[in-house]
């Protein structure tokens, strides 16, 4: 007997389905089903993953696209026999979703009536209304309608079957068997119970009779199904499946055409724009080799029909340019001469001519890759421009699938199992996920979970099982899909959580799997900071800078000297601990060195053991050798070592004979191999292919090992080239205009690695004076002020925690010319006791009160708002006479704590200075003196914990950044040390570390031995 399952929900029916789409199609193929219909509720979000799995694993089961729809007590499964039916279903889903808030839908009766091509399985409810619905459905869908009969071995099965057969006879409706499947295997029943309880916001114990009473809603064997259903019903499932011919590969995508003037074709208009751009970008004439590259690129764009794509990107960036919004394109196609001429990127092609071989990969049939980064505080303007231009009917953001991770899994599963919330938070807080050598299950047992109890075993099992399950759809950070016609004919569209935004039901991986193009409109904080720095420089000094102006300057030895000293706090892409450690060793001295610097400190090169060989070749410690000219062509610019993702793929082609299609499969496997291990299937082909071409087995094994390293994370050269531009520009600003640079960074937070406190301290180390927040001197934003001794930064009201931006701006705009003189005068503007308290806590009233404590008393002593009782001058005079504040050491500590609580930083004494002066610290070495110590000597350091990083390549090692009153200290904590001293490791805000100092050139680390939590000495 043959069978086709026509009603199956995946875990993209959020908190209902208990199996991934891939698991379902694999199991259906194993059970020898003819077909499987993925029918998530009012959604097609999971079908691309099922489609990809069918193709990837060569499965014999046919995938059918459908959806479960509910209207009042009417329950339907709609499946798509053809492309027209699919477009129709996407429209119905879009309409239903757009009537409701995110995550919900509201089907209208008209939606059901409008289905003219889709096949409908009606699921009777065993109620009196079934007769009405049978008549109604027959009226509108007579030739495409079946009764879908399910058997789940429940106590009402006999009555249900008799009811369905009666409806079939009375209304002449055929019956088809279907499963109502929620899981690929019966073993997922317990997880399905937990998902159900999570959806209802309660525990499994309290859910009661609504839980599945057995595991019959799993994929069952055909033999079992043949005993449950009449043969005719099973045969009907196969007949229906045969009539379903729609395949997702048939989807075709068209870009909007209105960007092209009537007098042009898309290609002729693109050529005209490039011709105009050439004159702007190369005012002294275009070099001959650049002209050749332009011709080559344009011919390739025309051949592959990508002109509309480039025109769409160009239109968006021209809008940004007109609005003064800073942007920068990146990606393989972005680093082309065409994109340079179109002003999509500022990367000068004369600096990176080696990149053009990866412009558009014709051999691998890859679509062009262009991401455009915009200022993060103004990207919304660009997004709204796109919506306004194309409408929400034709433009939407790609989705991001929010999946269960450790913390959310522990919370939700624990709650569903009835575990106390306090205990769950204790588990989460005290489990060290950075410790790769001790799994979380072992740690949770140490924290008190009974491992052999039924509840303990179930909890661990279900947390592991649910991790990676989709929880809901969110919006992609900026991946736009823009279409020539209604987008809902391609994929369902629904409301985003933000108003006036739409999201499609597929994520970026789904779009890539179907070869559908998207326009990436991304946000980058550094662009905001650079633009703000440019504006302040122009305001104060009259110089008007642009990114391209700085990139056209000759390489500046002084800027590179700063980078070689790892003085990169706040500098784009090279400000992390790992980058700072690499800079003194790699010693970047030119633009392309920066391209390598950005890419080499990534898991790919590190895991592939490429960093040390590169440095040795660069420093002349090892001779550079190439096993062939073909390999030399690929690796010569990186001294024989593959640094970039593109090089690894190219090596497989030139050294092992991979075809373009095989290389693309390799690239995809590299991207997913940590999850799926698929890279191993390429090992024999690569090694055998290299040996057949004369390479040694040792060299072939080395290349494969490097490819595996890039499977962790390999950085593309095209992206690194674009990032290197911004890295250099931000470093150049830091060196030549430090006050403007730091002020712009502070006004662009949150972004980067560093807090406002750390940036201010670094600014002071660069001789930039910082003035405190003041209600009479500060603007809302931080600002640069000119003094006789140079430029200083005045902190803005935006820094004060809890202060609403609207009120802060009102304080500035309503401020009298001579400033506020009294608390009462300020209260007239603010009109809120809470706001006055925030201002007082930040000591922003210091010009007319005797510090924050006096200010608080003045606020509290304000007896009445009636004019009769107003005596502000008297109140202030009395308050100023009061010696309210703490004195001496207590005052300094209290002031520092209050500063951090109210603004996140202090311009007074550093916490470590205070503790040291109070005699609360034993002997320790400050950051600025570590350089004087010998390699491998014992040392004690103390600092505020400002950062923890645990890269995937670090094998359980955590890198701490401690900040004392002279600078930052780099601390390496091995997993064993962390495990033995877990409380200090996880919870310390002020940490004492006893360990061994390690020095390599200018790179200094402290290898931690003993960790002591000193947070109690200064509560922050």
mmCIF file with all atom_site columns, N, CA, C and O in Angstrom, residues 196 273 321 441 511 728 811 945:
data_model
loop_
_atom_site.group_PDB
_atom_site.id
_atom_site.type_symbol
_atom_site.label_atom_id
_atom_site.label_alt_id
_atom_site.label_comp_id
_atom_site.label_asym_id
_atom_site.label_entity_id
_atom_site.label_seq_id
_atom_site.pdbx_PDB_ins_code
_atom_site.Cartn_x
_atom_site.Cartn_y
_atom_site.Cartn_z
_atom_site.occupancy
_atom_site.B_iso_or_equiv
_atom_site.pdbx_formal_charge
_atom_site.auth_seq_id
_atom_site.auth_comp_id
_atom_site.auth_asym_id
_atom_site.auth_atom_id
_atom_site.pdbx_PDB_model_num
ATOM 1  N N  . UNK A 1 196 ? 3.525  22.562 24.419  1.00 0.00 ? 196 UNK A N  1
ATOM 2  C CA . UNK A 1 196 ? 2.119  22.912 24.624  1.00 0.00 ? 196 UNK A CA 1
ATOM 3  C C  . UNK A 1 196 ? 1.946  23.714 25.917  1.00 0.00 ? 196 UNK A C  1
ATOM 4  O O  . UNK A 1 196 ? 1.231  24.724 25.954  1.00 0.00 ? 196 UNK A O  1
ATOM 5  N N  . UNK A 1 273 ? 25.343 55.597 -15.838 1.00 0.00 ? 273 UNK A N  1
ATOM 6  C CA . UNK A 1 273 ? 25.677 55.988 -14.461 1.00 0.00 ? 273 UNK A CA 1
ATOM 7  C C  . UNK A 1 273 ? 27.141 55.712 -14.144 1.00 0.00 ? 273 UNK A C  1
ATOM 8  O O  . UNK A 1 273 ? 27.794 56.502 -13.458 1.00 0.00 ? 273 UNK A O  1
ATOM 9  N N  . UNK A 1 321 ? 23.002 59.625 0.343   1.00 0.00 ? 321 UNK A N  1
ATOM 10 C CA . UNK A 1 321 ? 23.947 60.710 0.063   1.00 0.00 ? 321 UNK A CA 1
ATOM 11 C C  . UNK A 1 321 ? 23.238 62.063 0.082   1.00 0.00 ? 321 UNK A C  1
ATOM 12 O O  . UNK A 1 321 ? 23.744 63.028 0.666   1.00 0.00 ? 321 UNK A O  1
ATOM 13 N N  . UNK A 1 441 ? 25.399 20.064 31.855  1.00 0.00 ? 441 UNK A N  1
ATOM 14 C CA . UNK A 1 441 ? 24.675 19.053 32.631  1.00 0.00 ? 441 UNK A CA 1
ATOM 15 C C  . UNK A 1 441 ? 25.424 18.689 33.909  1.00 0.00 ? 441 UNK A C  1
ATOM 16 O O  . UNK A 1 441 ? 24.833 18.525 34.970  1.00 0.00 ? 441 UNK A O  1
ATOM 17 N N  . UNK A 1 511 ? 16.236 32.351 1.616   1.00 0.00 ? 511 UNK A N  1
ATOM 18 C CA . UNK A 1 511 ? 16.338 33.107 0.369   1.00 0.00 ? 511 UNK A CA 1
ATOM 19 C C  . UNK A 1 511 ? 17.532 32.635 -0.455  1.00 0.00 ? 511 UNK A C  1
ATOM 20 O O  . UNK A 1 511 ? 17.458 32.500 -1.678  1.00 0.00 ? 511 UNK A O  1
ATOM 21 N N  . UNK A 1 728 ? 40.832 52.354 9.083   1.00 0.00 ? 728 UNK A N  1
ATOM 22 C CA . UNK A 1 728 ? 41.857 53.375 8.878   1.00 0.00 ? 728 UNK A CA 1
ATOM 23 C C  . UNK A 1 728 ? 41.305 54.772 9.134   1.00 0.00 ? 728 UNK A C  1
ATOM 24 O O  . UNK A 1 728 ? 41.951 55.597 9.797   1.00 0.00 ? 728 UNK A O  1
ATOM 25 N N  . UNK A 1 811 ? 15.003 70.892 28.828  1.00 0.00 ? 811 UNK A N  1
ATOM 26 C CA . UNK A 1 811 ? 15.868 71.596 29.784  1.00 0.00 ? 811 UNK A CA 1
ATOM 27 C C  . UNK A 1 811 ? 16.852 72.496 29.036  1.00 0.00 ? 811 UNK A C  1
ATOM 28 O O  . UNK A 1 811 ? 17.118 73.636 29.441  1.00 0.00 ? 811 UNK A O  1
ATOM 29 N N  . UNK A 1 945 ? 36.286 44.782 36.335  1.00 0.00 ? 945 UNK A N  1
ATOM 30 C CA . UNK A 1 945 ? 36.071 43.889 35.199  1.00 0.00 ? 945 UNK A CA 1
ATOM 31 C C  . UNK A 1 945 ? 35.242 44.634 34.155  1.00 0.00 ? 945 UNK A C  1
ATOM 32 O O  . UNK A 1 945 ? 34.072 44.934 34.372  1.00 0.00 ? 945 UNK A O  1
#
